[in-house]
Structures are given as C-alpha cells and as structure tokens.
Coordinates of C-alpha atoms and ligand atoms in Angstrom, one line a residue:
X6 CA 89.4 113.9 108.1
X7 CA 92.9 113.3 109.1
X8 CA 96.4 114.7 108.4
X9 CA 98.7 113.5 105.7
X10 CA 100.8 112.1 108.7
X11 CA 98.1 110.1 110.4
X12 CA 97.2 108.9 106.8
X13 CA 100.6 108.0 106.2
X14 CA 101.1 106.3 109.2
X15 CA 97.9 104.2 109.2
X16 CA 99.2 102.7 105.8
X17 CA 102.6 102.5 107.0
X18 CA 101.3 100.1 109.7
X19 CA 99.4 97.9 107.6
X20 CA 102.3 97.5 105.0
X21 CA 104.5 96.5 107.7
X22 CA 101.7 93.6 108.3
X23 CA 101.2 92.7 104.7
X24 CA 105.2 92.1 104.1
X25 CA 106.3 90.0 106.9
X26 CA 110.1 90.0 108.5
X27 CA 110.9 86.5 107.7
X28 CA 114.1 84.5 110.0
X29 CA 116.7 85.4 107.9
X30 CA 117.8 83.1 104.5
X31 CA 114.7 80.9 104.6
X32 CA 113.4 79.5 101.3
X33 CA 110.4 78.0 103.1
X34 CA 107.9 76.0 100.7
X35 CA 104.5 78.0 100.5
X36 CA 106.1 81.4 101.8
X37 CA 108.0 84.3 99.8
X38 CA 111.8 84.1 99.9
X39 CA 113.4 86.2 102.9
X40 CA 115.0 87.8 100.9
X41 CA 112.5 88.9 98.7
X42 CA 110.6 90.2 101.3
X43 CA 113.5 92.3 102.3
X44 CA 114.2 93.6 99.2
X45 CA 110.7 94.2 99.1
X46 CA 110.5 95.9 102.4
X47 CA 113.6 97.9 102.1
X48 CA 112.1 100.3 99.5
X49 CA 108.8 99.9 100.3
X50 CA 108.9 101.1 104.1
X51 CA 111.8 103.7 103.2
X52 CA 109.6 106.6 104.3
X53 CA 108.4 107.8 100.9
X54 CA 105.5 110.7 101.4
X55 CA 102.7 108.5 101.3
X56 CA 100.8 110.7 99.1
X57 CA 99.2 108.6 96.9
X58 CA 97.7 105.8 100.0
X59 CA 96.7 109.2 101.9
X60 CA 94.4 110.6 98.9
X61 CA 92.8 106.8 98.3
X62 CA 92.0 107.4 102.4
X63 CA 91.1 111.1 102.3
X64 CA 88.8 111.0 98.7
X65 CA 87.2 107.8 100.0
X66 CA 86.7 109.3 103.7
X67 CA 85.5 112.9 102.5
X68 CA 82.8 111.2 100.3
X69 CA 81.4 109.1 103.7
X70 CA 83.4 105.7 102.6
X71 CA 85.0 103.4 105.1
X72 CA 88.2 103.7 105.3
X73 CA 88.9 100.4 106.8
X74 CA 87.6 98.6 103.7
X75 CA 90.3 101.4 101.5
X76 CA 92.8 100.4 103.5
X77 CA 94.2 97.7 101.3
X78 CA 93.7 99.3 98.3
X79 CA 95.7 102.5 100.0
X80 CA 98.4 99.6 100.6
X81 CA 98.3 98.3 96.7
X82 CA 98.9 101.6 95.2
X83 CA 102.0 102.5 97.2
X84 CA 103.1 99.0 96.8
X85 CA 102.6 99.9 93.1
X86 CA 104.2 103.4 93.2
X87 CA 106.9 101.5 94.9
X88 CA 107.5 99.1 92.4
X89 CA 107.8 101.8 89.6
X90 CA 110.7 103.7 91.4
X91 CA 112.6 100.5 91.7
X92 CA 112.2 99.9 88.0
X93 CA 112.8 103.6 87.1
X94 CA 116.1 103.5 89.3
X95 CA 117.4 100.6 87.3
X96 CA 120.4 101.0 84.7
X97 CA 118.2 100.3 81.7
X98 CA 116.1 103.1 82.9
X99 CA 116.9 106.0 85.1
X100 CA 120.2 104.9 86.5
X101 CA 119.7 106.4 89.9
X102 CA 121.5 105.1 92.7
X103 CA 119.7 107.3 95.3
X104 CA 116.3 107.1 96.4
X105 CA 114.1 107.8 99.5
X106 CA 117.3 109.2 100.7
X107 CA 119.2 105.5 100.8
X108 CA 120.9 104.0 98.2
X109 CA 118.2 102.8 95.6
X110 CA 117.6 98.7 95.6
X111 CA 119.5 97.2 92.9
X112 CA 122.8 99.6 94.9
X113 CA 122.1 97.2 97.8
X114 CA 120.3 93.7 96.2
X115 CA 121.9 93.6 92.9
X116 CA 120.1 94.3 89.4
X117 CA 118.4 90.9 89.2
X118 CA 116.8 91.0 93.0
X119 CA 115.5 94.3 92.5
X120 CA 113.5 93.1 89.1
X121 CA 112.1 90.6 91.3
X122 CA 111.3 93.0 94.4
X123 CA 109.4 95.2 92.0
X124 CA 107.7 92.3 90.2
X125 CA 106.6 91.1 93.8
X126 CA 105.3 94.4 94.8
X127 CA 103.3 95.0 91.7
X128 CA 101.7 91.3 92.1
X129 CA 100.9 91.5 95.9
X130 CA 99.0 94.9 95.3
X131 CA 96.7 92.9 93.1
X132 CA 96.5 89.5 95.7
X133 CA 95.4 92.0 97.9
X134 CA 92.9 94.1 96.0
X135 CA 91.6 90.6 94.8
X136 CA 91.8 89.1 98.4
X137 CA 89.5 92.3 99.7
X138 CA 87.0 92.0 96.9
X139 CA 86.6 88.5 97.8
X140 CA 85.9 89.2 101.4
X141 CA 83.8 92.0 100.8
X142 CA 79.9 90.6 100.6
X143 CA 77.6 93.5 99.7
X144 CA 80.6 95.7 98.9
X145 CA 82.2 93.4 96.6
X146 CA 81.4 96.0 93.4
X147 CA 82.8 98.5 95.2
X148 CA 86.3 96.9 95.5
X149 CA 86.6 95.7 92.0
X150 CA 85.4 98.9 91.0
X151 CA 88.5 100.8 93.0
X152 CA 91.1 97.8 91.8
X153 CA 89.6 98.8 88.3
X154 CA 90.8 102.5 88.8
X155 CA 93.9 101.4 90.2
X156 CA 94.7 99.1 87.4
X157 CA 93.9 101.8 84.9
X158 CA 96.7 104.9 86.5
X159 CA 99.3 101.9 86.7
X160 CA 98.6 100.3 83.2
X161 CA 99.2 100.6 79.7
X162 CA 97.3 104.2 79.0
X163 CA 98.4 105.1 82.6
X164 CA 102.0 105.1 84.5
X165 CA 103.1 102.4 81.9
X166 CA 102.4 105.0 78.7
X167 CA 104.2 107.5 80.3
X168 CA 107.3 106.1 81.3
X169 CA 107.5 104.5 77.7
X170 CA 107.2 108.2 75.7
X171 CA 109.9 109.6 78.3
X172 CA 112.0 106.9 77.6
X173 CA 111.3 107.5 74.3
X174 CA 112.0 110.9 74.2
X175 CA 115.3 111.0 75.8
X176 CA 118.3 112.7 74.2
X177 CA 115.6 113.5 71.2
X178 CA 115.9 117.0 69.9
X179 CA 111.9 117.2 68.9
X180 CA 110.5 117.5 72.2
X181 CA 107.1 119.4 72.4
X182 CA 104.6 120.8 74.7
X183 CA 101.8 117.9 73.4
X184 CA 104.7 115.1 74.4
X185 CA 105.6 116.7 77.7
X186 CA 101.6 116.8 78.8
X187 CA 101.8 113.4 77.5
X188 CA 104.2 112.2 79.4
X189 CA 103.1 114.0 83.1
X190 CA 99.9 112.7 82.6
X191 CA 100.7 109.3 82.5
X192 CA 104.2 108.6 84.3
X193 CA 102.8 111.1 87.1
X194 CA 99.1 112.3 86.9
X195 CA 97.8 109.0 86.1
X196 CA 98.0 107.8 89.7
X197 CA 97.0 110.4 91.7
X198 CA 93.5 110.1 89.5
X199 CA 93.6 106.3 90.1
X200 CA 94.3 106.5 94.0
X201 CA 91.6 109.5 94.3
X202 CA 88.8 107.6 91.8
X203 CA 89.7 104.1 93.8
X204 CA 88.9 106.0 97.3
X205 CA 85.5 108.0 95.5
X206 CA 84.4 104.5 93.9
X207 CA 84.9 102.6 97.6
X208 CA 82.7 105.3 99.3
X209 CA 80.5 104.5 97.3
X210 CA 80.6 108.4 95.3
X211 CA 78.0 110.1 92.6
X212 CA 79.1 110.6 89.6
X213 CA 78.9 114.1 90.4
X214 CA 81.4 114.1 92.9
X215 CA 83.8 111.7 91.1
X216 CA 84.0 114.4 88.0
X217 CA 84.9 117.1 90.6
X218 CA 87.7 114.7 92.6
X219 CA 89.1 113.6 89.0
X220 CA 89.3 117.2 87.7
X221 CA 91.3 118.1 91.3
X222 CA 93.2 114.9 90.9
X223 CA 94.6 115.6 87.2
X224 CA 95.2 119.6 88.0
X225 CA 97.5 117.9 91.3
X226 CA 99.0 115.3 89.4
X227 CA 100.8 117.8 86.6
X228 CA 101.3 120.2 89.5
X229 CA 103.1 117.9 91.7
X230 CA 105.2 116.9 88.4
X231 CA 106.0 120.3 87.3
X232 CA 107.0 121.5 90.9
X233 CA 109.4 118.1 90.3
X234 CA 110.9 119.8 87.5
X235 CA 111.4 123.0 88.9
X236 CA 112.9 121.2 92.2
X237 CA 115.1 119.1 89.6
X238 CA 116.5 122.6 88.7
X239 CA 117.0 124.4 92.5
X240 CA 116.6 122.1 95.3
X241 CA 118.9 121.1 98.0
X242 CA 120.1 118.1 97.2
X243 CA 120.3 117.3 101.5
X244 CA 116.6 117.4 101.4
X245 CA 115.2 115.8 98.1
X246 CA 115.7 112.5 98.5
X247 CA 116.8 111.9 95.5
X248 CA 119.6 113.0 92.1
X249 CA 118.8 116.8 91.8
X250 CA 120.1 118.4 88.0
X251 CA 119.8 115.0 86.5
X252 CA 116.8 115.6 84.4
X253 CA 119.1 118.1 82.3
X254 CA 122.1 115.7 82.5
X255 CA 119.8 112.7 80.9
X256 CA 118.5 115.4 78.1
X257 CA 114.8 114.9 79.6
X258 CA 111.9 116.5 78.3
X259 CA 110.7 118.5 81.6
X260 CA 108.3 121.5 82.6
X261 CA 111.3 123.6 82.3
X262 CA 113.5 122.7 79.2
X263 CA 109.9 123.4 77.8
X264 CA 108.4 126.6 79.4
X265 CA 112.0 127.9 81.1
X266 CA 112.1 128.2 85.1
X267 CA 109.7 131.0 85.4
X268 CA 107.0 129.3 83.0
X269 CA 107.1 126.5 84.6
X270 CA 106.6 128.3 88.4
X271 CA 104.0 130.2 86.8
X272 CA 102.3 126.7 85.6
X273 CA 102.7 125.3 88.9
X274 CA 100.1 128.4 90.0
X275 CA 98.0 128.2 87.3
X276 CA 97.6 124.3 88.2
X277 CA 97.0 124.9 91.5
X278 CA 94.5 127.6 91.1
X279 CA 92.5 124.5 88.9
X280 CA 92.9 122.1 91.8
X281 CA 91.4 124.3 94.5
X282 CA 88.4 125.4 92.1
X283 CA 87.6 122.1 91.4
X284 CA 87.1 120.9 94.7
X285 CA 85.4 124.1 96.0
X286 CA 82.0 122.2 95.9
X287 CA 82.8 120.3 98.9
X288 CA 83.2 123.0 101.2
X289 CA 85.6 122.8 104.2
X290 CA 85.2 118.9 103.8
X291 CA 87.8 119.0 101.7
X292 CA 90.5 121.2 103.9
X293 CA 93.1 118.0 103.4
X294 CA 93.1 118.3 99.6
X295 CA 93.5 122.3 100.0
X296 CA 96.5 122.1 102.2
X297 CA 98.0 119.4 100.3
X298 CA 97.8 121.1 96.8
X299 CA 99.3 124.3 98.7
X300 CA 101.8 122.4 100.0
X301 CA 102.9 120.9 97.4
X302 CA 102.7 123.4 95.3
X303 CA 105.2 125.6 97.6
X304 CA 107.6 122.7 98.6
X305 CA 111.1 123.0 98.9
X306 CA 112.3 119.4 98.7
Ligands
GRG411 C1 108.9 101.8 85.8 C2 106.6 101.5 84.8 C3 107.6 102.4 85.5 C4 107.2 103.6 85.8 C5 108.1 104.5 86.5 C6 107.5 106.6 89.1 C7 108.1 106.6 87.7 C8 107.4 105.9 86.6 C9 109.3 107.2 87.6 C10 110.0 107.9 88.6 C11 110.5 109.1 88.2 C12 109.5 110.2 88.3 C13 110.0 111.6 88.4 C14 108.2 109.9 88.2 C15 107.2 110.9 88.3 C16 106.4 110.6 89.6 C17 107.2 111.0 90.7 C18 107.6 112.4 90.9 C19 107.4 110.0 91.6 C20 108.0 110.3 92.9 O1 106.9 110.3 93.7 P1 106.9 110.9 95.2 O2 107.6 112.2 95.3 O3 107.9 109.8 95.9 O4 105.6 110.8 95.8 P2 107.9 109.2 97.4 O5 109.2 108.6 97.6 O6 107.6 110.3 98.4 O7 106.8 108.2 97.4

C-alpha cells in the first residue's frame, strides 16, 4: 500500500488529464467553455488533502482490487467533494471567501460561474464513472456497483441530507445531540463510507470485509468532523486553510457548542479508538488506515 502522498498525487495527475487547459476564451462547439474548465480547475487542483480519492485507492488496494480500474472513480469523488465546497462557500450558504488557502471561486469567478463550475464537477464525476463502467467488460458490475456507493454518500440520504439539516439548523436555539449526529453523518461521514465502500466493491470485497471497512469508515467520518469542530475553536488560522471561529459566529450546531471543548476531544478518542478496532482484522494490511485515523485524529490544521 502506498502513502497518503503517493495516493494523492496519483489522482492529482489524472484530474489534471480529465480537465484539460483549454487556449484561453474559446467557446469551441463540442468542448467545455475555457472558462468553465478554469473555474473548474481552479478549485479542483487547489491542493485539498485528497483524503477521500486516497481511501477509494487504499480500501480498494488493501482488499487485492486494481487500482487502475479505481482510479476514475478516486477522480469522481473529489470532483464531487469539490463541487460541494464551492456550493457550501457560496453567499446562500456558508459565505466563505477562503478556501484551500485561496480565495474561494465565486471571490475570483463571480457567483453565477462558480454554480456552474460546481454543477460541471458534479456531472463529469458521473460521465466518468459511466464512461469506466462502459469500458469495463467482465468488471462492468463492479463499476456500477462503486458509482452506486458513490452516488449514495453524495445524495439525498447522504452529503445532500446533511448539508440541508445544518442549514436548517442555523441560528435555531433547539439544537440536539440526535440533530448534530445527523448532520456529521451525512454532510461529512457519508463520503468517507461512500469512497471506502466504492474502493471494497471495485476489489471485488466479501461482505465480511465490507461490514468491517464501513464500520472504520463511519467511526473516521464523525472523527474527522468533530476534530473539524474542535480545530474551528483553536487552530491557527495560517495553517487551516480555511475561516477558523466561524462556526460559532454562524450559530452552528457543532461537536463543541454540543459536548463543550473537552467532550468533544474526548469524542474524537473514543471515535478513534472505534476506527482502529474495526479494522484490526486485517492485520498490518491495513497500516494506511491506522496512520491516517491517528493523524487525523491529532492534527493541528
Ligand atoms: C453543498 C451539497 C453541499 C454540501 C456541502 C462539504 C460540505 C457539504 C460542506 C463544507 C463544510 C464542511 C465543514 C463540511 C464537512 C466536511 C468537511 C470538513 C469538508 C472539508 O474536507 P477536507 O478537510 O477538505 O477533506 P480538503 O480541502 O482537504 O479536500
């Protein structure tokens, strides 16, 4: 198994091919806009952590998949994860005019243009997905199967769900502990299970296996979220990348308006403590999901 840089960069590479620099102003019939792939391009290859792409790679190489048939579908979801933090930044949503550490899209391309470069991400992950399947022959299933998973974290019940009950929940006074799991799980957790089932379902996995990567996938997801929270509250804003005390400016329902600073640290243990134990089965197979749970769980930025 590789690092989470050599994942990262592996995708990064293959994004760069899939979203093409175009000469400059050219509406050309039967190509995208130029400037919708730059829009496109200038959040996607912004140097976000990759996270998501590199757990597709690692679940679907740790269970003996390929991982040059995942590769694609390691592309879709951070296309997709992309596309929902350009949404999220907008006024009508988060308001955020920092992101990746550069101004966020609709600072540089204008409300209307960033709609679009999110719209174009969300619809070229699925081209792709589709475009793989297609190609596939005998492993066909397998694709569809892995688009399936990653339509499901993005969707409705998924990222979708959750970014509509925090948006819902802003500036309310009723907040609970049942609406904050609901929220993690579906604007953050949901992903991380869809990008670990897509890699478990292109290698191919048992359903034995795909129970134990789920359960480490949902204990990550609300980890990685309630480390967010506590980061909200003491990070330097140099090295996040992003608005730090805004959550508590915005009257957001977080880990720590819930459970108080030392609750939610003490989560973020408990969480990880459920991560490693569920992927304890695989041994020292699965060294890149320890490391990455640790890490996470003790970042700083
Ligand atoms: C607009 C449908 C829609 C959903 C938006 C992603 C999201 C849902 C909101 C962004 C705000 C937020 C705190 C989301 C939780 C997930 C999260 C912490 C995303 C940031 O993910 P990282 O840290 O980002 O992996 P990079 O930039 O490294 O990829």
């Amino acid at each position: 198994m590789k690092t989470l840089k050599e994942y990262a960069l592996i995708t990064e590479k293959r994004l760069n091919e899939i979203i093409p620099v175009l000469p400059e102003n050219s509406f050309e019939p039967e190509n995208m806009p130029e400037l919708l792939s730059r829009s496109m391009r200038y959040s996607l290859l912004a140097g976000g952590k990759r996270l998501r792409p590199a757990m597709l790679l690692a679940a679907c190489e740790m269970l003996g998949g390929d991982i040059q048939l995942a590769l694609d579908f390691a592309c879709a979801i951070e296309m997709i994860h992309t596309y929902s933090l350009i949404h999220d930044d907008l006024p009508g949503m988060d308001d955020d005019d920092m992101r990746r550490g550069r101004p966020t899209n609709h600072v540089v391309f204008g409300v209307g243009q960033a709609i679009l470069a999110g719209d174009g991400l969300l619809n070229m992950a699925y081209e792709i997905m589709l475009k793989t399947a297609m190609n596939a022959g005998k492993d066909a299933d397998k694709c569809i199967s892995a688009a399936s998973e990653i339509a499901r974290g993005a969707g409705v019940t998924g990222m979708i769900a959750g970014q509509c009950a925090d948006l819902y929940q802003e500036g309310r006074e009723d907040g609970s502990e049942a609406m904050l799991r609901f929220i993690h799980e579906g604007k953050t957790m949901a992903m991380f299970v869809g990008a670990m089932r897509a890699g478990a379902r292109l290698a191919g996995a048992d359903q034995k296996s795909l129970d134990a990567i789920t359960e480490y996938a949902r204990a990550f997801g609300l980890l990685f979220q309630a480390s967010d929270d506590v980061l909200d509250i003491i990070a330097d804003p140099a090295l996040f990348g992003h608005s730090v005390g805004k959550d508590v400016r915005d009257g957001k329902l977080t880990a720590v308006s819930i459970l108080s600073l030392e609750g939610a640290k003490a989560r973020v243990e408990a969480l990880l403590k459920e991560a490693l134990d569920a992927i304890r089965g695989f041994g020292e197979e699965a060294e890149f999901f320890v490391r990455l749970a640790d890490t996470v769980a003790h970042r700083d930025h």
